[in-house]
mmCIF file of C-alpha atoms and ligand atoms in Angstrom:
data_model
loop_
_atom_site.group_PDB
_atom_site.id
_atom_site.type_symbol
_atom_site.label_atom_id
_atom_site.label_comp_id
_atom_site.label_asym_id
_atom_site.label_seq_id
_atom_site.Cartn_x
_atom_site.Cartn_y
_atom_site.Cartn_z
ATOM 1 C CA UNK W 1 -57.712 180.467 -4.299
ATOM 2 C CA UNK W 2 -57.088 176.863 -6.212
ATOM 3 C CA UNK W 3 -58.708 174.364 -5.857
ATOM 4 C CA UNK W 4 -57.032 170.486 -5.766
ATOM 5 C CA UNK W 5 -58.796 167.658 -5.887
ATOM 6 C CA UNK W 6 -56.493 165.096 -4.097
ATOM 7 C CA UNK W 7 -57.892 161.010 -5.553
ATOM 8 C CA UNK W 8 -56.335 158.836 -2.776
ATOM 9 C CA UNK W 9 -57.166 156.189 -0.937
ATOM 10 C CA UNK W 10 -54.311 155.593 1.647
ATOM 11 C CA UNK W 11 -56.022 158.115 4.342
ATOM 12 C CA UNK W 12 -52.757 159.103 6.052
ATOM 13 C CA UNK W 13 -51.466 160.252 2.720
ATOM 14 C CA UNK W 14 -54.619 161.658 1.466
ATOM 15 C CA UNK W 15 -54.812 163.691 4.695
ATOM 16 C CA UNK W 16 -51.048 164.556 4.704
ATOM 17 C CA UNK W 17 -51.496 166.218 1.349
ATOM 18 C CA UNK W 18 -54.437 168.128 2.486
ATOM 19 C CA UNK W 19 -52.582 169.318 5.714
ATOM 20 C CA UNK W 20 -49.861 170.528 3.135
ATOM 21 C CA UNK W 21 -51.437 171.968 0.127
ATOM 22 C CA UNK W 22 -53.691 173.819 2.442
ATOM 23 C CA UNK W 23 -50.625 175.374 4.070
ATOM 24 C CA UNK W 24 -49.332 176.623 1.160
ATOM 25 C CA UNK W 25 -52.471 178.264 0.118
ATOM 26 C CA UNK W 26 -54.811 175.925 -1.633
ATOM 27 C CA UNK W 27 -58.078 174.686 -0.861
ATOM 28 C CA UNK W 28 -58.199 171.455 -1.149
ATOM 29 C CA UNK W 29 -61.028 167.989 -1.523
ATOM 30 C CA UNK W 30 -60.159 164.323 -0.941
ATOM 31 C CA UNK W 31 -62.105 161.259 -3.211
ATOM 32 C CA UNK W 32 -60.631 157.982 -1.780
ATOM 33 C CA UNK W 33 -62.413 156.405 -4.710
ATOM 34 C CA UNK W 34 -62.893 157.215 -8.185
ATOM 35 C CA UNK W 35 -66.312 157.074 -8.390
ATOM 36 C CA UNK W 36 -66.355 159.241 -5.533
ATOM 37 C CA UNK W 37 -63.911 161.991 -7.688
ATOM 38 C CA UNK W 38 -65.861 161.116 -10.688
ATOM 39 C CA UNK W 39 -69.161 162.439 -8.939
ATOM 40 C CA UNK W 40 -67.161 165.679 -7.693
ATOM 41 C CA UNK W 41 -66.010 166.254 -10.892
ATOM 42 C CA UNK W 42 -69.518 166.343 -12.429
ATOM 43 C CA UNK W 43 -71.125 168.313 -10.084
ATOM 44 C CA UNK W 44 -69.572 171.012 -11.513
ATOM 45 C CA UNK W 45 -70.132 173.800 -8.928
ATOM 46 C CA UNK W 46 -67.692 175.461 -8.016
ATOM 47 C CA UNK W 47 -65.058 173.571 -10.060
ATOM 48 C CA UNK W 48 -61.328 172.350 -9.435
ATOM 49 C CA UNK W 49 -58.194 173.863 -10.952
ATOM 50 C CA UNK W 50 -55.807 170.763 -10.692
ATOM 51 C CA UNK W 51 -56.394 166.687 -9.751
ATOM 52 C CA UNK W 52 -54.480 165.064 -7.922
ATOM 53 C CA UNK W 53 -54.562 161.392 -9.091
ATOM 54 C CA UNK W 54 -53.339 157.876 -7.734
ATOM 55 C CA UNK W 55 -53.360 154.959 -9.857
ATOM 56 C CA UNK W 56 -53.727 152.633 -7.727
ATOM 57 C CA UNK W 57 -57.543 152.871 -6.043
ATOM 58 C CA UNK W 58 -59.924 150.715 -5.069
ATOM 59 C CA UNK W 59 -62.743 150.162 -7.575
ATOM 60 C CA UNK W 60 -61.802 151.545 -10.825
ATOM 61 C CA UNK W 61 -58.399 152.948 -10.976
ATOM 62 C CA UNK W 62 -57.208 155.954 -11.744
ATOM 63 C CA UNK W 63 -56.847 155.209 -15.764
ATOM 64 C CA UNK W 64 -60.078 154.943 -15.895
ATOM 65 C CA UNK W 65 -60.690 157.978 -13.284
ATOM 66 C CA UNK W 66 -58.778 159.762 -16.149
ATOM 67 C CA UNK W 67 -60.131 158.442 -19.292
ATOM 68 C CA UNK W 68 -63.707 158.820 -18.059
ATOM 69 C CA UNK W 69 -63.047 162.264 -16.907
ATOM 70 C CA UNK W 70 -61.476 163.154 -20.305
ATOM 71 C CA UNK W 71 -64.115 161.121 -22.663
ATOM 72 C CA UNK W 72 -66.915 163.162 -20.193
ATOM 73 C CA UNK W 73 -65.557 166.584 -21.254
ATOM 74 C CA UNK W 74 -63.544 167.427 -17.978
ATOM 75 C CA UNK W 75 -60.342 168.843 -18.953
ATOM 76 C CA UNK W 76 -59.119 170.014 -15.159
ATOM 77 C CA UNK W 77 -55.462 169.677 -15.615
ATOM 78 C CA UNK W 78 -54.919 166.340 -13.723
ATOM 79 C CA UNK W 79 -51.451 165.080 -12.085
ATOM 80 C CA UNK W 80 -50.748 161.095 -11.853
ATOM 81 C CA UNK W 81 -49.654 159.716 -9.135
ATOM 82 C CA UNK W 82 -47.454 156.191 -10.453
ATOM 83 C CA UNK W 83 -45.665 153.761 -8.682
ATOM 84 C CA UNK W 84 -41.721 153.685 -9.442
ATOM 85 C CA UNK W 85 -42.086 149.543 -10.138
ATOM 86 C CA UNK W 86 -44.581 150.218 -12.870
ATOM 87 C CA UNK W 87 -42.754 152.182 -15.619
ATOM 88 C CA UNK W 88 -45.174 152.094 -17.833
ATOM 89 C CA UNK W 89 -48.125 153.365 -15.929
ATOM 90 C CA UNK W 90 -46.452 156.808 -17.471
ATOM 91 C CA UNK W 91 -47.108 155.718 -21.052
ATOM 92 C CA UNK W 92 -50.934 154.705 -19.923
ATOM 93 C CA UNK W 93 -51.456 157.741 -17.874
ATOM 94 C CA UNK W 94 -50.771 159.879 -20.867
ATOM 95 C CA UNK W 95 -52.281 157.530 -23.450
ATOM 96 C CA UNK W 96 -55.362 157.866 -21.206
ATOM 97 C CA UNK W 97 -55.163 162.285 -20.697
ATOM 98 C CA UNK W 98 -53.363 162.759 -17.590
ATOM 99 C CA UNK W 99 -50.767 166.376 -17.841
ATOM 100 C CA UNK W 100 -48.414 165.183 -15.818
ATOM 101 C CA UNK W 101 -47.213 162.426 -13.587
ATOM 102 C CA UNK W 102 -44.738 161.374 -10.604
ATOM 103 C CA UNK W 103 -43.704 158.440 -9.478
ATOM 104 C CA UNK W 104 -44.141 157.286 -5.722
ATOM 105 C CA UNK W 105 -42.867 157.734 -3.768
ATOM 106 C CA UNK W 106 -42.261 161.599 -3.933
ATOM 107 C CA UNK W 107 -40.936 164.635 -2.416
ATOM 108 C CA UNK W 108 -43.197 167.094 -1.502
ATOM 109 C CA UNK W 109 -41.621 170.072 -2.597
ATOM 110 C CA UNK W 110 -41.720 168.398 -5.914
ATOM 111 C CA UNK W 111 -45.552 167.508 -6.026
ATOM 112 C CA UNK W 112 -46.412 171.346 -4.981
ATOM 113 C CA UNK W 113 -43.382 172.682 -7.824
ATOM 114 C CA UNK W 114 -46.003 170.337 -10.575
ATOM 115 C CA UNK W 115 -49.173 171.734 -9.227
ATOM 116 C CA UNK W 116 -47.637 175.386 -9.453
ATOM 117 C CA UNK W 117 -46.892 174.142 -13.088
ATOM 118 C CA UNK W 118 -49.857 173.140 -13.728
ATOM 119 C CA UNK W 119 -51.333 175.831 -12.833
ATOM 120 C CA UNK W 120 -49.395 178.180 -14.575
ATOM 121 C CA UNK W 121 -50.431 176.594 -18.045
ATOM 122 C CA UNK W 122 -53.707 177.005 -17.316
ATOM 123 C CA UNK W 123 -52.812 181.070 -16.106
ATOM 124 C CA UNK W 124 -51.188 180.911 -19.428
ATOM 125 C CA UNK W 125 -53.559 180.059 -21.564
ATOM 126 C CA UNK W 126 -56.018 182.293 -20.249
ATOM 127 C CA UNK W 127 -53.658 184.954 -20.190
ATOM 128 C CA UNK W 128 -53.220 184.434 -24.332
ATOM 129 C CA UNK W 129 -57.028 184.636 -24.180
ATOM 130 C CA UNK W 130 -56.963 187.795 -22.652
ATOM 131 C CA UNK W 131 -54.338 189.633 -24.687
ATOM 132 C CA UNK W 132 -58.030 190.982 -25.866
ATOM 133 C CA UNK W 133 -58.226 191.155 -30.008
ATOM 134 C CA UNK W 134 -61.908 192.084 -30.774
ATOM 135 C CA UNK W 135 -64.479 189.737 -29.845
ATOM 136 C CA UNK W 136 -65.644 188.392 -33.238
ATOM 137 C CA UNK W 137 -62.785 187.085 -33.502
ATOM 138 C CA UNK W 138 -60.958 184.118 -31.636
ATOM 139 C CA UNK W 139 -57.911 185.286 -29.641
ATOM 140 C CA UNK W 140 -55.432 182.512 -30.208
ATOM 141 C CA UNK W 141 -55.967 180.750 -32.656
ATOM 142 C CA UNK W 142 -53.951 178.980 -35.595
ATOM 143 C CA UNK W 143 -55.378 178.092 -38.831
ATOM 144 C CA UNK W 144 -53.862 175.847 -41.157
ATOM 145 C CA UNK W 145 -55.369 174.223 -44.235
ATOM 146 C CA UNK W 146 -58.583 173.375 -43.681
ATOM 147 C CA UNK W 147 -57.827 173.533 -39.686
ATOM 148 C CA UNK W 148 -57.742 175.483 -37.072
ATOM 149 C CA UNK W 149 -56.645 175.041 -33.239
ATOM 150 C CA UNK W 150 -58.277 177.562 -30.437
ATOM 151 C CA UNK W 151 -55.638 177.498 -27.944
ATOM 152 C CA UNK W 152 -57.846 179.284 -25.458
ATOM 153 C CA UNK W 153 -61.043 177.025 -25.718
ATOM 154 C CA UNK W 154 -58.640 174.295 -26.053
ATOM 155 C CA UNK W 155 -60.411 172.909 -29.415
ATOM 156 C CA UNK W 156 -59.222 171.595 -32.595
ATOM 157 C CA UNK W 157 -61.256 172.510 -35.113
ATOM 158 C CA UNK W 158 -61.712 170.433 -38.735
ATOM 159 C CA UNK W 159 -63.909 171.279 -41.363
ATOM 160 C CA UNK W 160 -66.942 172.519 -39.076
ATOM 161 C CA UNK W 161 -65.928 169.671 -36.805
ATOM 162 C CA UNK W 162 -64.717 170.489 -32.902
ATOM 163 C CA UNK W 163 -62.145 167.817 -30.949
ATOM 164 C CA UNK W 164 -60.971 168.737 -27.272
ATOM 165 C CA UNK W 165 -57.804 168.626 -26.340
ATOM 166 C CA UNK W 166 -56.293 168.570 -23.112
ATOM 167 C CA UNK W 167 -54.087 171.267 -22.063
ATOM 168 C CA UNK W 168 -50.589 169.081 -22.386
ATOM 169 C CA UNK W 169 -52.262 167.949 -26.099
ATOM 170 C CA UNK W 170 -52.688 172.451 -26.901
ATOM 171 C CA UNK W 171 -49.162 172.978 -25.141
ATOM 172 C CA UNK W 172 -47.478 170.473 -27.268
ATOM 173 C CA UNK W 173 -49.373 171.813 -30.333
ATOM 174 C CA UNK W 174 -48.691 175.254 -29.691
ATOM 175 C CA UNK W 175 -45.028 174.477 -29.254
ATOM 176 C CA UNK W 176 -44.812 172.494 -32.593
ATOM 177 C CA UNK W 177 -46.334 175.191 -34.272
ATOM 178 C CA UNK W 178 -44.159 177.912 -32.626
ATOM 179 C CA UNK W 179 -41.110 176.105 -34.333
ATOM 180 C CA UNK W 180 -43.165 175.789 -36.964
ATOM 181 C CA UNK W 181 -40.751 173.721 -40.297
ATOM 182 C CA UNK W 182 -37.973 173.306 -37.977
ATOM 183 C CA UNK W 183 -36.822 169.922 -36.214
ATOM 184 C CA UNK W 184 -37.585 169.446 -32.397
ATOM 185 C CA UNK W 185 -35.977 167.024 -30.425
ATOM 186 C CA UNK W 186 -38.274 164.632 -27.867
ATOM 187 C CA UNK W 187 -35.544 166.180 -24.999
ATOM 188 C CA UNK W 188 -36.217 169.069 -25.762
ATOM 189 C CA UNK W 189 -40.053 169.138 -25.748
ATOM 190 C CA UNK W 190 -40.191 167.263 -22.814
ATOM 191 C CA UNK W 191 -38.163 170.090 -21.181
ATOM 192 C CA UNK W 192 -39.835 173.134 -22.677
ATOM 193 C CA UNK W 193 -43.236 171.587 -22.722
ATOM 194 C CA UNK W 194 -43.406 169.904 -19.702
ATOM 195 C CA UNK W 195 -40.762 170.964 -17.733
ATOM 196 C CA UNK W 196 -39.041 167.608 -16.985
ATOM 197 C CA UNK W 197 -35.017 167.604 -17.320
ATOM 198 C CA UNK W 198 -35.037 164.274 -15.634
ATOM 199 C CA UNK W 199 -34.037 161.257 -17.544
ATOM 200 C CA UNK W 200 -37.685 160.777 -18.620
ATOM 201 C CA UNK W 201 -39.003 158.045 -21.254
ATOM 202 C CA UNK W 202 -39.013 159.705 -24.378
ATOM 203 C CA UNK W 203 -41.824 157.651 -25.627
ATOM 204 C CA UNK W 204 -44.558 159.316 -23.671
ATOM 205 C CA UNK W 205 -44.141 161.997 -26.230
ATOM 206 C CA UNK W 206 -43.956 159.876 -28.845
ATOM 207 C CA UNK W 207 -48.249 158.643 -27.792
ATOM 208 C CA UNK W 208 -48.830 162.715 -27.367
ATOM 209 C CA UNK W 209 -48.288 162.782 -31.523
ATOM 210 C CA UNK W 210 -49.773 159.659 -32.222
ATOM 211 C CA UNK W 211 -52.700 161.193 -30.388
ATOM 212 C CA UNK W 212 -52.294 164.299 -32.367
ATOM 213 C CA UNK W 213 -51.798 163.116 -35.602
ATOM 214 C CA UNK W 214 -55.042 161.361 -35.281
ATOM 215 C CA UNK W 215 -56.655 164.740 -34.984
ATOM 216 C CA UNK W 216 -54.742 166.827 -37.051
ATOM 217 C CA UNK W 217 -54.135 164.319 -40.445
ATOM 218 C CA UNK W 218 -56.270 163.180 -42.941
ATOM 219 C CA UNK W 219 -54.590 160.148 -42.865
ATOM 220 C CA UNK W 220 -52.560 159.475 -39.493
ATOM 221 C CA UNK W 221 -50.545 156.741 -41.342
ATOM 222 C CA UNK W 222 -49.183 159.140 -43.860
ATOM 223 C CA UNK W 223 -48.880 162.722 -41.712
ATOM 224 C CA UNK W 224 -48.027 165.769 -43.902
ATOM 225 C CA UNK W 225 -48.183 167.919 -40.556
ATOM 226 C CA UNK W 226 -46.888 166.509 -37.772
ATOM 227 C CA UNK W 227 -43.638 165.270 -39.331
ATOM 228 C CA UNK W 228 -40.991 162.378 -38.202
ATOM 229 C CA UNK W 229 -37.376 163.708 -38.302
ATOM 230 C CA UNK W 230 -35.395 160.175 -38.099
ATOM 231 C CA UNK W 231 -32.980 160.273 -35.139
ATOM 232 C CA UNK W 232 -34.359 163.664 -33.931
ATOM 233 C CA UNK W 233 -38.249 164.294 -33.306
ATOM 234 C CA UNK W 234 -40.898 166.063 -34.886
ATOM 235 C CA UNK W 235 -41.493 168.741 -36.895
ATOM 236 C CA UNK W 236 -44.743 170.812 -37.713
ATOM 237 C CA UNK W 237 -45.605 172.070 -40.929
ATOM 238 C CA UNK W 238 -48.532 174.066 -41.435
ATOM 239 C CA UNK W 239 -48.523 174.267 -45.468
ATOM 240 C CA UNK W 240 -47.185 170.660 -47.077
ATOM 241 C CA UNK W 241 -46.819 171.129 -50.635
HETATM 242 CA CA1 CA S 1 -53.672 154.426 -3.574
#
């Protein structure tokens, strides 16, 4: 069973999306605080498959929530909960590590449709894991130069050197690389990637390569990698000449 981790602190809310998930199968905690989901978080035992995240708490909000949790090693695949006046809580929420977001206020049937997601990614991932290759070595994995990304640790590795990612950060990688030396449009990652066909800000993506670049290149300024395509998107390549 999955576990949520529901961060609000509007109790009728909070306890309406406990009444819910639980009906549809998934066990579910409510923080009305961050500190108080900060301290669930890090006692790690059992763990939680998918937060649940408002913004707006009392105390620290849920950036921070977020950034802390991220900066602390906890990479449980985390939803955003935004308000609709405050476009650019999106663009912070992903600056600061959140997977995904939606904007309050929000259908139900949606919020439970981006859990599933969630989820899914994560099944995904550890489904790549398990298409066994022998146990010396890694079992998806992508090398390039002196790189290499471990999709199933979710790791970037340079030169001896290991940086986390989250699992939207690997997703987007792993899609980049699957088109590897071909153009990709931001529409189109935000629909394969994330699954979003709405009318979404484009720009979140563009903070997901900033954020990659500054793993991936020698010199973000000057990417040979993670390449701008003027008036289309990105494009990976693995071997610059
Ligand atoms: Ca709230």
């Amino acid at each position: 069973m999955s576990r949520v981790l529901v961060v609000e602190d509007e109790h009728h809310l909070a306890e309406g999306l406990r009444f819910n998930l639980e009906a549809e199968g998934y066990q579910v905690e409510v923080a009305e605080t961050g500190e108080g989901a900060l301290a669930m978080l890090s006692a790690d035992a059992p763990g939680f498959d998918v937060v649940v995240l408002d913004v707006m708490l009392p105390g620290i909000d849920g950036f921070s929530v977020i950034a802390q949790m991220r900066q602390g090693g906890q990479f449980t695949p985390t939803l955003m909960l935004t308000a609709r006046s405050h476009p650019d809580d999106v663009l912070r929420g992903f600056e600061a590590g959140a997977d995904d977001y939606l904007t309050k206020p929000f259908e139900l049937p949606i919020l439970i449709a981006r859990i599933r997601s969630l989820l899914r990614r994560t099944d995904w991932l550890r489904a790549q894991t398990k298409a066994a290759k022998p146990a010396t070595q890694a079992a998806d994995r992508f090398e390039f130069g002196e790189k290499s990304v471990e999709f199933d640790l979710l790791e970037l590795r340079v030169r001896g050197a290991a940086f986390p990612l989250t699992l939207m950060e690997a997703n987007l990688l792993r899609y980049l690389i699957q088109h590897e030396g071909k153009p990709v449009s931001r529409k189109a990652m935000l629909e394969d990637v994330w699954g979003l066909h709405e009318d979404t800000d484009t720009r979140a993506i563009d903070n997901f390569i900033v954020r990659l670049r500054r793993y991936i290149e020698d010199n973000p300024t000057k990417p040979c990698h993670l390449l701008t395509v003027r008036g289309v998107g990105y494009k990976f390549v693995a071997a610059p000449n």
